[in-house]
Amino acid sequence: MEPVFASEHAVTRTAFERDTGTRVAKPRRAAPSDAVRPTRAEINLQALRHNLAVVQRLAAGARVWAVLKADGYGHGAPAVARTLERAGAHGFCVALLEEGIELREAGIRVPILVMGGYYGAAYEELLVRGLTPVIYDRTQVERFARLARAGRIDAPVRVHLKVDTGMARLGVTLDELRSFGTILERFPEVRIEGLMTHFASADDATTEAMDEQLRLFEEASAELRRIGVHPTLRHAANSAALLRGWARFDAVRPGLALFGIAPRLGELGELGELGELPEPESLRQVMRVRTEVIALRDVAPGNPVGYSGLWKATRPSRIATVPIGYADGVPRALSNRGHMLVHGRRVPIVGAISMDMAMLDVTELAQVALRDEVVVLGSQEGGNELISASEIADHCGTIPWEVLTSVSRRVPRFYREP
Ligand SMILES: *Cc1c(COP(=O)(O)O)cnc(C)c1O
């Protein structure tokens, strides 16, 4: 049989790659046309636009810079970005330079902020591609300024400065900020257009940690003003902060909410994706993962199912096998836990999830047949049930962000305009 993955890597070479002789490999995922299995992820673009509209209302005039790192949280960044750009997103944020390049190559025109902060030898490439760097270190100012002086890039070089207000991950501390003025004076080619910080605990039950971060952010702003730096774009809010109506400043940076999942906001309530938002609309989960029954069997009481016989029938049982496993992103921690939907109803996952397959107990359902649709994530026609990313995360002791970004590249994404 022909390999399903016709092309493992995109081979477009960038200027940086030509000059340095390196190649940034861009892994490709299974294309819809290559898909043989009935296992696929459907991305509902109408739900995505709906969520953007909810987010825009919550942003109350602040610009929405949609966070599309990690391939748009697994939804496919280019298609998601094109949809959001047309629907009025003001900008995008990615983690990696490669992610920014991918969006430019997909024709995205609005600003793209590269937040990961590591640019290796690719400072020039970043600007040539029309991407906006986040900086957090004085040496970065110098690198950009020297490139401008050498005529390799245009001045002024517009950057966003990240301040560390309590996350202790990336960003200049307030102490370092005080000496930043000197370096900015020495290198006027670099202009601080944006000032940002990131919240460590925006979804906490209490707001103490966040209040303190906000206080430090204001202090950082004041410090910059003192040295004559006036960023026009201040931004801090992730989805959780935005849903609480906090820290909107000039722009907001939601990721998860755009994909239809509300982070749980501590004791403010169990805000699952259909929970009460501070808006009449609720968010709609954008991704649906579906497959089909490929085998059915009857298992007698006492007989085991799957690796290590992790599950044993206690009654005459009807077991359905589905072609999706942990290599597709269904966490192995769902073994003997959690549900999938068949005929619009929940059925339990039984036995160990294997790499490529999983088993369901469909005894309670009448007349399950081969090729019947099985929903792993999302909802199913003919039923009101929803398998949410948060529900799966809860079963596995993780968070919905990880569930979404785990749907692997061998699951082709199909884009739907219902
Ligand atoms: C991921 C990320 C966001 C978006 O967070 P969500 O919780 O998904 O809304 C915003 N800002 C930064 C710096 C991030 O890394």
Tab-separated table of C-alpha atoms and ligand atoms in Angstrom:
chain	number	residue	atom	x	y	z
A	1	MET	CA	0.000	0.000	0.000
A	2	GLU	CA	1.151	3.552	-0.731
A	3	PRO	CA	2.164	5.570	2.301
A	4	VAL	CA	-0.648	7.774	3.546
A	5	PHE	CA	1.696	10.654	4.256
A	6	ALA	CA	2.750	11.584	0.750
A	7	SER	CA	4.799	14.542	1.942
A	8	GLU	CA	6.430	14.519	5.343
A	9	HIS	CA	7.803	18.015	5.240
A	10	ALA	CA	7.104	21.256	3.489
A	11	VAL	CA	10.225	22.276	1.613
A	12	THR	CA	9.796	26.008	1.085
A	13	ARG	CA	13.160	27.549	1.895
A	14	THR	CA	13.251	30.904	3.579
A	15	ALA	CA	15.947	33.560	3.102
A	16	PHE	CA	17.310	32.648	6.504
A	17	GLU	CA	17.505	29.009	5.495
A	18	ARG	CA	19.311	29.856	2.264
A	19	ASP	CA	21.822	32.123	4.005
A	20	THR	CA	22.587	29.849	6.893
A	21	GLY	CA	22.297	26.535	5.116
A	22	THR	CA	19.901	25.276	7.738
A	23	ARG	CA	16.406	24.145	7.007
A	24	VAL	CA	13.426	24.690	9.220
A	25	ALA	CA	11.418	21.540	8.698
A	26	LYS	CA	7.697	22.017	8.865
A	27	PRO	CA	5.931	18.806	9.708
A	28	ARG	CA	2.804	18.269	7.678
A	29	ARG	CA	-0.197	16.472	8.917
A	30	ALA	CA	-2.355	14.006	7.085
A	31	ALA	CA	-4.268	15.840	4.372
A	32	PRO	CA	-8.006	15.182	4.103
A	33	SER	CA	-7.453	13.674	0.666
A	34	ASP	CA	-4.956	11.195	2.106
A	35	ALA	CA	-7.315	10.003	4.788
A	36	VAL	CA	-8.344	6.376	4.558
A	37	ARG	CA	-9.563	5.890	8.092
A	38	PRO	CA	-12.909	7.393	9.036
A	39	THR	CA	-11.143	9.099	11.968
A	40	ARG	CA	-11.042	12.838	11.576
A	41	ALA	CA	-11.298	16.182	13.311
A	42	GLU	CA	-13.962	18.551	12.070
A	43	ILE	CA	-13.335	22.230	12.657
A	44	ASN	CA	-16.525	24.257	12.744
A	45	LEU	CA	-15.621	27.665	11.347
A	46	GLN	CA	-19.016	29.121	12.150
A	47	ALA	CA	-18.538	28.244	15.827
A	48	LEU	CA	-15.110	29.880	15.635
A	49	ARG	CA	-16.625	33.125	14.322
A	50	HIS	CA	-19.320	32.946	16.993
A	51	ASN	CA	-16.676	32.644	19.713
A	52	LEU	CA	-14.748	35.567	18.233
A	53	ALA	CA	-17.904	37.665	18.423
A	54	VAL	CA	-18.367	36.706	22.097
A	55	VAL	CA	-14.737	37.551	22.794
A	56	GLN	CA	-15.026	40.864	20.947
A	57	ARG	CA	-17.992	41.859	23.095
A	58	LEU	CA	-16.115	40.915	26.258
A	59	ALA	CA	-13.085	42.857	25.020
A	60	ALA	CA	-15.276	45.972	25.101
A	61	GLY	CA	-13.311	47.913	22.548
A	62	ALA	CA	-9.876	46.433	23.184
A	63	ARG	CA	-8.350	44.788	20.123
A	64	VAL	CA	-8.458	41.019	19.868
A	65	TRP	CA	-5.116	39.401	19.134
A	66	ALA	CA	-6.017	35.739	18.811
A	67	VAL	CA	-3.475	33.295	20.182
A	68	LEU	CA	-2.793	30.601	17.581
A	69	LYS	CA	0.305	28.901	18.938
A	70	ALA	CA	0.729	25.146	18.567
A	71	ASP	CA	-1.052	25.081	15.225
A	72	GLY	CA	-4.000	27.051	16.472
A	73	TYR	CA	-4.435	24.816	19.538
A	74	GLY	CA	-4.522	21.849	17.177
A	75	HIS	CA	-7.219	23.265	14.906
A	76	GLY	CA	-4.878	24.137	12.036
A	77	ALA	CA	-3.490	27.657	12.340
A	78	PRO	CA	-3.717	28.793	8.684
A	79	ALA	CA	-7.420	28.047	8.233
A	80	VAL	CA	-8.288	29.371	11.681
A	81	ALA	CA	-6.292	32.559	11.068
A	82	ARG	CA	-7.889	33.199	7.674
A	83	THR	CA	-11.340	32.828	9.197
A	84	LEU	CA	-10.585	35.049	12.179
A	85	GLU	CA	-8.869	37.703	10.074
A	86	ARG	CA	-11.897	37.990	7.807
A	87	ALA	CA	-14.129	38.134	10.883
A	88	GLY	CA	-12.223	41.080	12.341
A	89	ALA	CA	-9.389	39.799	14.554
A	90	HIS	CA	-6.825	42.604	14.841
A	91	GLY	CA	-3.761	40.447	15.210
A	92	PHE	CA	-2.401	37.013	16.022
A	93	CYS	CA	0.037	35.699	18.592
A	94	VAL	CA	2.160	32.615	18.067
A	95	ALA	CA	4.905	31.031	20.123
A	96	LEU	CA	7.448	30.181	17.446
A	97	LEU	CA	9.014	31.981	14.547
A	98	GLU	CA	8.053	29.036	12.331
A	99	GLU	CA	4.429	29.453	13.343
A	100	GLY	CA	4.544	33.101	12.332
A	101	ILE	CA	6.095	32.252	8.962
A	102	GLU	CA	3.393	29.665	8.360
A	103	LEU	CA	0.703	32.315	8.858
A	104	ARG	CA	2.417	34.824	6.567
A	105	GLU	CA	2.726	32.111	3.919
A	106	ALA	CA	-0.997	31.502	4.337
A	107	GLY	CA	-1.570	35.130	3.318
A	108	ILE	CA	-2.293	36.638	6.732
A	109	ARG	CA	-1.848	40.427	6.665
A	110	VAL	CA	-2.621	41.583	10.212
A	111	PRO	CA	0.175	41.895	12.810
A	112	ILE	CA	1.626	38.642	14.129
A	113	LEU	CA	3.355	38.669	17.487
A	114	VAL	CA	5.986	35.997	18.126
A	115	MET	CA	5.802	35.448	21.873
A	116	GLY	CA	8.204	32.573	22.441
A	117	GLY	CA	11.117	34.953	22.521
A	118	TYR	CA	13.782	32.647	21.149
A	119	TYR	CA	14.947	33.732	17.719
A	120	GLY	CA	18.257	31.878	17.487
A	121	ALA	CA	20.093	33.247	14.476
A	122	ALA	CA	16.861	34.322	12.785
A	123	TYR	CA	16.433	37.942	13.947
A	124	GLU	CA	16.574	39.199	10.392
A	125	GLU	CA	14.227	36.527	9.096
A	126	LEU	CA	11.680	37.470	11.709
A	127	LEU	CA	11.493	41.083	10.540
A	128	VAL	CA	11.770	40.312	6.844
A	129	ARG	CA	8.700	38.140	7.313
A	130	GLY	CA	6.827	41.063	8.796
A	131	LEU	CA	6.540	39.474	12.241
A	132	THR	CA	6.624	41.415	15.498
A	133	PRO	CA	9.069	40.126	18.101
A	134	VAL	CA	8.496	40.005	21.825
A	135	ILE	CA	11.697	40.942	23.623
A	136	TYR	CA	12.695	40.480	27.244
A	137	ASP	CA	16.431	41.007	27.230
A	138	ARG	CA	18.714	43.977	26.527
A	139	THR	CA	20.867	41.965	24.144
A	140	GLN	CA	17.819	41.543	21.897
A	141	VAL	CA	17.509	45.321	21.571
A	142	GLU	CA	21.114	45.482	20.477
A	143	ARG	CA	20.749	42.639	17.947
A	144	PHE	CA	17.818	44.312	16.211
A	145	ALA	CA	19.447	47.749	16.264
A	146	ARG	CA	22.669	46.467	14.723
A	147	LEU	CA	20.761	44.790	11.906
A	148	ALA	CA	19.004	48.087	11.207
A	149	ARG	CA	22.330	49.967	11.235
A	150	ALA	CA	23.761	47.466	8.783
A	151	GLY	CA	20.833	48.244	6.491
A	152	ARG	CA	19.545	44.690	6.596
A	153	ILE	CA	16.208	45.630	8.089
A	154	ASP	CA	14.230	48.861	8.252
A	155	ALA	CA	14.221	51.116	11.287
A	156	PRO	CA	12.387	51.693	13.481
A	157	VAL	CA	12.163	48.088	14.567
A	158	ARG	CA	8.850	47.758	16.396
A	159	VAL	CA	8.875	45.296	19.262
A	160	HIS	CA	6.721	44.361	22.236
A	161	LEU	CA	8.437	44.277	25.583
A	162	LYS	CA	7.432	41.573	28.002
A	163	VAL	CA	7.576	42.273	31.710
A	164	ASP	CA	7.636	39.583	34.333
A	165	THR	CA	5.066	40.487	36.955
A	166	GLY	CA	4.892	37.149	38.738
A	167	MET	CA	4.991	34.313	36.258
A	168	ALA	CA	8.781	33.947	36.488
A	169	ARG	CA	9.019	32.512	33.015
A	170	LEU	CA	9.883	35.190	30.468
A	171	GLY	CA	10.059	38.941	30.727
A	172	VAL	CA	12.182	41.713	32.210
A	173	THR	CA	11.781	42.190	35.916
A	174	LEU	CA	10.953	45.612	37.295
A	175	ASP	CA	14.524	45.970	38.501
A	176	GLU	CA	15.894	45.310	35.040
A	177	LEU	CA	13.381	47.721	33.568
A	178	ARG	CA	14.963	50.622	35.403
A	179	SER	CA	18.180	50.177	33.444
A	180	PHE	CA	16.381	49.528	30.165
A	181	GLY	CA	16.240	53.231	29.416
A	182	THR	CA	19.982	53.382	28.837
A	183	ILE	CA	19.928	50.639	26.251
A	184	LEU	CA	16.931	52.161	24.459
A	185	GLU	CA	18.724	55.507	24.325
A	186	ARG	CA	21.792	53.868	22.872
A	187	PHE	CA	19.749	52.051	20.251
A	188	PRO	CA	16.968	54.370	19.104
A	189	GLU	CA	16.390	52.106	16.093
A	190	VAL	CA	14.308	49.902	18.362
A	191	ARG	CA	10.886	51.184	19.327
A	192	ILE	CA	8.818	49.659	22.131
A	193	GLU	CA	5.398	49.629	20.526
A	194	GLY	CA	3.779	47.147	22.882
A	195	LEU	CA	4.047	46.289	26.546
A	196	MET	CA	2.790	42.946	27.755
A	197	THR	CA	2.687	40.602	30.685
A	198	HIS	CA	1.170	37.182	31.301
A	199	PHE	CA	-0.952	36.058	34.242
A	200	ALA	CA	0.029	32.968	36.186
A	201	SER	CA	-3.303	32.520	37.965
A	202	ALA	CA	-6.070	34.251	36.033
A	203	ASP	CA	-8.331	31.256	36.652
A	204	ASP	CA	-7.761	31.163	40.414
A	205	ALA	CA	-10.690	31.306	42.775
A	206	THR	CA	-9.295	34.475	44.310
A	207	THR	CA	-7.926	37.495	42.506
A	208	GLU	CA	-5.035	38.261	44.831
A	209	ALA	CA	-2.236	36.952	42.634
A	210	MET	CA	-3.677	38.689	39.632
A	211	ASP	CA	-4.211	41.981	41.443
A	212	GLU	CA	-0.555	41.965	42.406
A	213	GLN	CA	0.505	41.248	38.816
A	214	LEU	CA	-1.697	44.088	37.601
A	215	ARG	CA	-0.161	46.434	40.142
A	216	LEU	CA	3.336	45.551	38.933
A	217	PHE	CA	2.250	45.948	35.317
A	218	GLU	CA	1.069	49.481	36.050
A	219	GLU	CA	4.333	50.148	37.831
A	220	ALA	CA	6.244	48.922	34.777
A	221	SER	CA	4.161	51.208	32.559
A	222	ALA	CA	4.926	54.159	34.801
A	223	GLU	CA	8.618	53.298	34.819
A	224	LEU	CA	8.675	53.293	31.016
A	225	ARG	CA	6.839	56.604	30.870
A	226	ARG	CA	9.505	58.056	33.144
A	227	ILE	CA	12.169	57.137	30.612
A	228	GLY	CA	10.092	58.542	27.769
A	229	VAL	CA	8.772	55.262	26.383
A	230	HIS	CA	5.063	55.233	25.566
A	231	PRO	CA	3.871	51.890	24.233
A	232	THR	CA	0.599	52.288	22.356
A	233	LEU	CA	-0.450	48.673	22.827
A	234	ARG	CA	-0.588	47.323	26.323
A	235	HIS	CA	-1.949	43.798	26.731
A	236	ALA	CA	-2.183	41.128	29.380
A	237	ALA	CA	-5.478	39.230	29.350
A	238	ASN	CA	-5.652	35.551	28.422
A	239	SER	CA	-9.043	33.816	28.150
A	240	ALA	CA	-9.582	33.510	31.899
A	241	ALA	CA	-8.829	37.167	32.592
A	242	LEU	CA	-10.983	38.247	29.675
A	243	LEU	CA	-13.949	36.140	30.787
A	244	ARG	CA	-13.677	37.854	34.153
A	245	GLY	CA	-13.640	41.210	32.431
A	246	TRP	CA	-10.202	42.070	33.786
A	247	ALA	CA	-7.087	43.696	32.409
A	248	ARG	CA	-8.404	44.564	28.992
A	249	PHE	CA	-6.013	47.474	28.285
A	250	ASP	CA	-5.526	48.114	24.544
A	251	ALA	CA	-5.613	44.498	23.409
A	252	VAL	CA	-6.474	41.045	24.732
A	253	ARG	CA	-4.847	37.697	23.950
A	254	PRO	CA	-7.420	34.914	24.182
A	255	GLY	CA	-6.631	31.433	22.945
A	256	LEU	CA	-8.778	28.742	24.538
A	257	ALA	CA	-12.012	30.765	24.571
A	258	LEU	CA	-11.871	31.202	20.810
A	259	PHE	CA	-11.962	27.446	20.475
A	260	GLY	CA	-15.092	27.357	22.569
A	261	ILE	CA	-13.806	26.346	25.959
A	262	ALA	CA	-14.023	28.510	29.053
A	263	PRO	CA	-11.295	27.912	31.619
A	264	ARG	CA	-12.806	27.056	34.970
A	265	LEU	CA	-12.726	30.194	37.025
A	266	GLY	CA	-12.070	28.914	40.497
A	267	GLU	CA	-15.047	29.110	42.779
A	268	LEU	CA	-16.752	31.670	40.577
A	269	GLY	CA	-18.506	28.636	39.235
A	270	GLU	CA	-17.952	25.564	37.240
A	271	LEU	CA	-17.730	27.377	33.949
A	272	GLY	CA	-17.584	24.460	31.583
A	273	GLU	CA	-17.965	25.314	27.932
A	274	LEU	CA	-21.722	25.462	28.302
A	275	GLY	CA	-21.537	27.191	31.643
A	276	GLU	CA	-22.783	30.667	32.372
A	277	LEU	CA	-20.518	33.263	30.888
A	278	PRO	CA	-20.793	36.918	31.767
A	279	GLU	CA	-22.555	37.226	28.404
A	280	PRO	CA	-25.825	35.833	27.137
A	281	GLU	CA	-24.078	33.643	24.587
A	282	SER	CA	-22.076	30.656	25.536
A	283	LEU	CA	-19.003	29.570	23.721
A	284	ARG	CA	-19.220	26.727	21.228
A	285	GLN	CA	-16.593	24.018	21.038
A	286	VAL	CA	-14.986	24.333	17.628
A	287	MET	CA	-13.403	20.904	17.284
A	288	ARG	CA	-15.297	17.674	16.877
A	289	VAL	CA	-13.385	14.411	16.602
A	290	ARG	CA	-15.305	11.547	15.053
A	291	THR	CA	-14.669	8.071	13.796
A	292	GLU	CA	-16.713	4.950	13.020
A	293	VAL	CA	-17.220	1.470	14.421
A	294	ILE	CA	-14.931	-0.924	12.537
A	295	ALA	CA	-15.606	-4.130	14.478
A	296	LEU	CA	-18.257	-5.553	16.803
A	297	ARG	CA	-18.198	-8.627	18.990
A	298	ASP	CA	-20.044	-10.294	21.830
A	299	VAL	CA	-18.005	-10.949	24.940
A	300	ALA	CA	-19.165	-13.463	27.528
A	301	PRO	CA	-19.134	-12.676	31.261
A	302	GLY	CA	-15.663	-13.042	32.769
A	303	ASN	CA	-13.813	-12.454	29.526
A	304	PRO	CA	-11.207	-9.687	29.270
A	305	VAL	CA	-11.018	-6.857	26.739
A	306	GLY	CA	-7.825	-5.245	25.459
A	307	TYR	CA	-4.239	-5.073	26.755
A	308	SER	CA	-3.682	-6.632	30.167
A	309	GLY	CA	-7.367	-7.442	30.384
A	310	LEU	CA	-7.883	-4.127	32.100
A	311	TRP	CA	-11.636	-4.581	31.724
A	312	LYS	CA	-13.636	-7.775	32.116
A	313	ALA	CA	-17.217	-8.330	31.075
A	314	THR	CA	-19.559	-8.846	34.019
A	315	ARG	CA	-22.535	-9.580	31.799
A	316	PRO	CA	-22.988	-10.660	28.189
A	317	SER	CA	-21.492	-7.577	26.506
A	318	ARG	CA	-21.424	-6.074	23.052
A	319	ILE	CA	-18.058	-4.443	22.352
A	320	ALA	CA	-17.367	-2.003	19.529
A	321	THR	CA	-13.860	-1.257	18.280
A	322	VAL	CA	-13.010	2.215	16.964
A	323	PRO	CA	-9.889	3.168	14.974
A	324	ILE	CA	-8.535	5.907	17.215
A	325	GLY	CA	-5.962	5.566	19.963
A	326	TYR	CA	-3.419	7.395	22.027
A	327	ALA	CA	-1.224	8.062	18.993
A	328	ASP	CA	-4.131	10.092	17.652
A	329	GLY	CA	-4.386	12.079	20.844
A	330	VAL	CA	-6.962	10.127	22.843
A	331	PRO	CA	-5.122	10.045	26.160
A	332	ARG	CA	-4.256	6.573	27.372
A	333	ALA	CA	-5.371	7.789	30.784
A	334	LEU	CA	-8.928	7.433	29.448
A	335	SER	CA	-8.552	3.647	29.638
A	336	ASN	CA	-11.626	2.305	31.467
A	337	ARG	CA	-12.779	5.885	31.994
A	338	GLY	CA	-14.792	8.386	30.125
A	339	HIS	CA	-17.183	8.062	27.239
A	340	MET	CA	-17.696	8.412	23.537
A	341	LEU	CA	-20.995	9.083	21.777
A	342	VAL	CA	-22.838	6.545	19.638
A	343	HIS	CA	-26.351	7.247	18.329
A	344	GLY	CA	-26.210	10.496	20.331
A	345	ARG	CA	-25.746	8.627	23.618
A	346	ARG	CA	-22.807	8.191	25.954
A	347	VAL	CA	-21.148	4.795	25.957
A	348	PRO	CA	-18.262	3.879	28.277
A	349	ILE	CA	-14.713	3.368	27.073
A	350	VAL	CA	-13.644	-0.105	28.227
A	351	GLY	CA	-10.192	-1.603	28.533
A	352	ALA	CA	-6.891	0.048	27.748
A	353	ILE	CA	-6.767	2.627	24.983
A	354	SER	CA	-4.242	1.233	22.547
A	355	MET	CA	-2.046	3.136	20.156
A	356	ASP	CA	-4.460	2.973	17.237
A	357	MET	CA	-7.710	1.634	18.644
A	358	ALA	CA	-10.109	1.807	21.530
A	359	MET	CA	-13.086	-0.296	22.666
A	360	LEU	CA	-16.542	0.746	23.780
A	361	ASP	CA	-19.241	-1.091	25.682
A	362	VAL	CA	-22.314	-0.631	23.496
A	363	THR	CA	-24.418	-3.294	25.219
A	364	GLU	CA	-27.042	-0.755	26.239
A	365	LEU	CA	-27.574	0.449	22.687
A	366	ALA	CA	-29.900	-1.353	20.377
A	367	GLN	CA	-28.639	-2.221	16.939
A	368	VAL	CA	-25.147	-0.797	16.724
A	369	ALA	CA	-23.802	-1.554	13.260
A	370	LEU	CA	-20.443	-1.389	11.550
A	371	ARG	CA	-19.719	2.114	10.198
A	372	ASP	CA	-21.927	3.798	12.775
A	373	GLU	CA	-20.488	7.159	13.753
A	374	VAL	CA	-18.615	7.489	17.056
A	375	VAL	CA	-17.862	10.909	18.531
A	376	VAL	CA	-14.748	11.194	20.672
A	377	LEU	CA	-14.893	14.965	21.232
A	378	GLY	CA	-17.885	17.201	20.649
A	379	SER	CA	-21.531	16.446	20.068
A	380	GLN	CA	-23.482	14.179	17.774
A	381	GLU	CA	-26.542	14.722	15.683
A	382	GLY	CA	-29.629	13.255	17.258
A	383	GLY	CA	-28.481	13.794	20.858
A	384	ASN	CA	-27.888	16.560	23.365
A	385	GLU	CA	-24.754	15.057	24.831
A	386	LEU	CA	-21.397	16.782	24.557
A	387	ILE	CA	-17.974	15.336	25.197
A	388	SER	CA	-15.974	18.413	26.073
A	389	ALA	CA	-12.231	18.863	26.156
A	390	SER	CA	-12.627	19.823	29.812
A	391	GLU	CA	-14.400	16.558	30.595
A	392	ILE	CA	-11.609	14.537	29.000
A	393	ALA	CA	-9.028	16.665	30.814
A	394	ASP	CA	-10.741	16.000	34.150
A	395	HIS	CA	-10.626	12.249	33.598
A	396	CYS	CA	-6.921	12.427	32.858
A	397	GLY	CA	-5.753	14.945	35.440
A	398	THR	CA	-4.813	17.490	32.818
A	399	ILE	CA	-6.210	20.673	31.283
A	400	PRO	CA	-8.281	21.230	28.111
A	401	TRP	CA	-5.357	23.052	26.439
A	402	GLU	CA	-3.401	19.802	26.489
A	403	VAL	CA	-6.339	17.746	25.221
A	404	LEU	CA	-6.777	19.994	22.166
A	405	THR	CA	-3.101	20.270	21.316
A	406	SER	CA	-2.689	16.493	21.628
A	407	VAL	CA	-4.889	15.625	18.657
A	408	SER	CA	-2.059	14.373	16.515
A	409	ARG	CA	-1.046	14.995	12.970
A	410	ARG	CA	-2.300	11.695	11.718
A	411	VAL	CA	-5.847	12.917	12.305
A	412	PRO	CA	-6.786	14.995	9.259
A	413	ARG	CA	-8.661	18.238	9.902
A	414	PHE	CA	-11.788	18.889	7.871
A	415	TYR	CA	-13.119	22.439	7.849
A	416	ARG	CA	-16.873	22.832	8.015
A	417	GLU	CA	-19.181	25.712	7.298
A	418	PRO	CA	-22.376	24.138	8.563
B	1	LIG	C1	-1.111	30.825	25.522
B	1	LIG	C2	-1.007	32.239	25.866
B	1	LIG	C3	-2.155	33.054	25.876
B	1	LIG	C4	-3.551	32.508	25.660
B	1	LIG	O1	-3.975	31.785	26.779
B	1	LIG	P1	-5.448	31.134	26.878
B	1	LIG	O2	-5.548	30.738	28.282
B	1	LIG	O3	-5.467	29.976	25.935
B	1	LIG	O4	-6.415	32.191	26.487
B	1	LIG	C5	-1.975	34.403	26.110
B	1	LIG	N1	-0.738	34.920	26.349
B	1	LIG	C6	0.370	34.166	26.361
B	1	LIG	C7	1.707	34.791	26.645
B	1	LIG	C8	0.281	32.793	26.135
B	1	LIG	O5	1.381	32.034	26.175
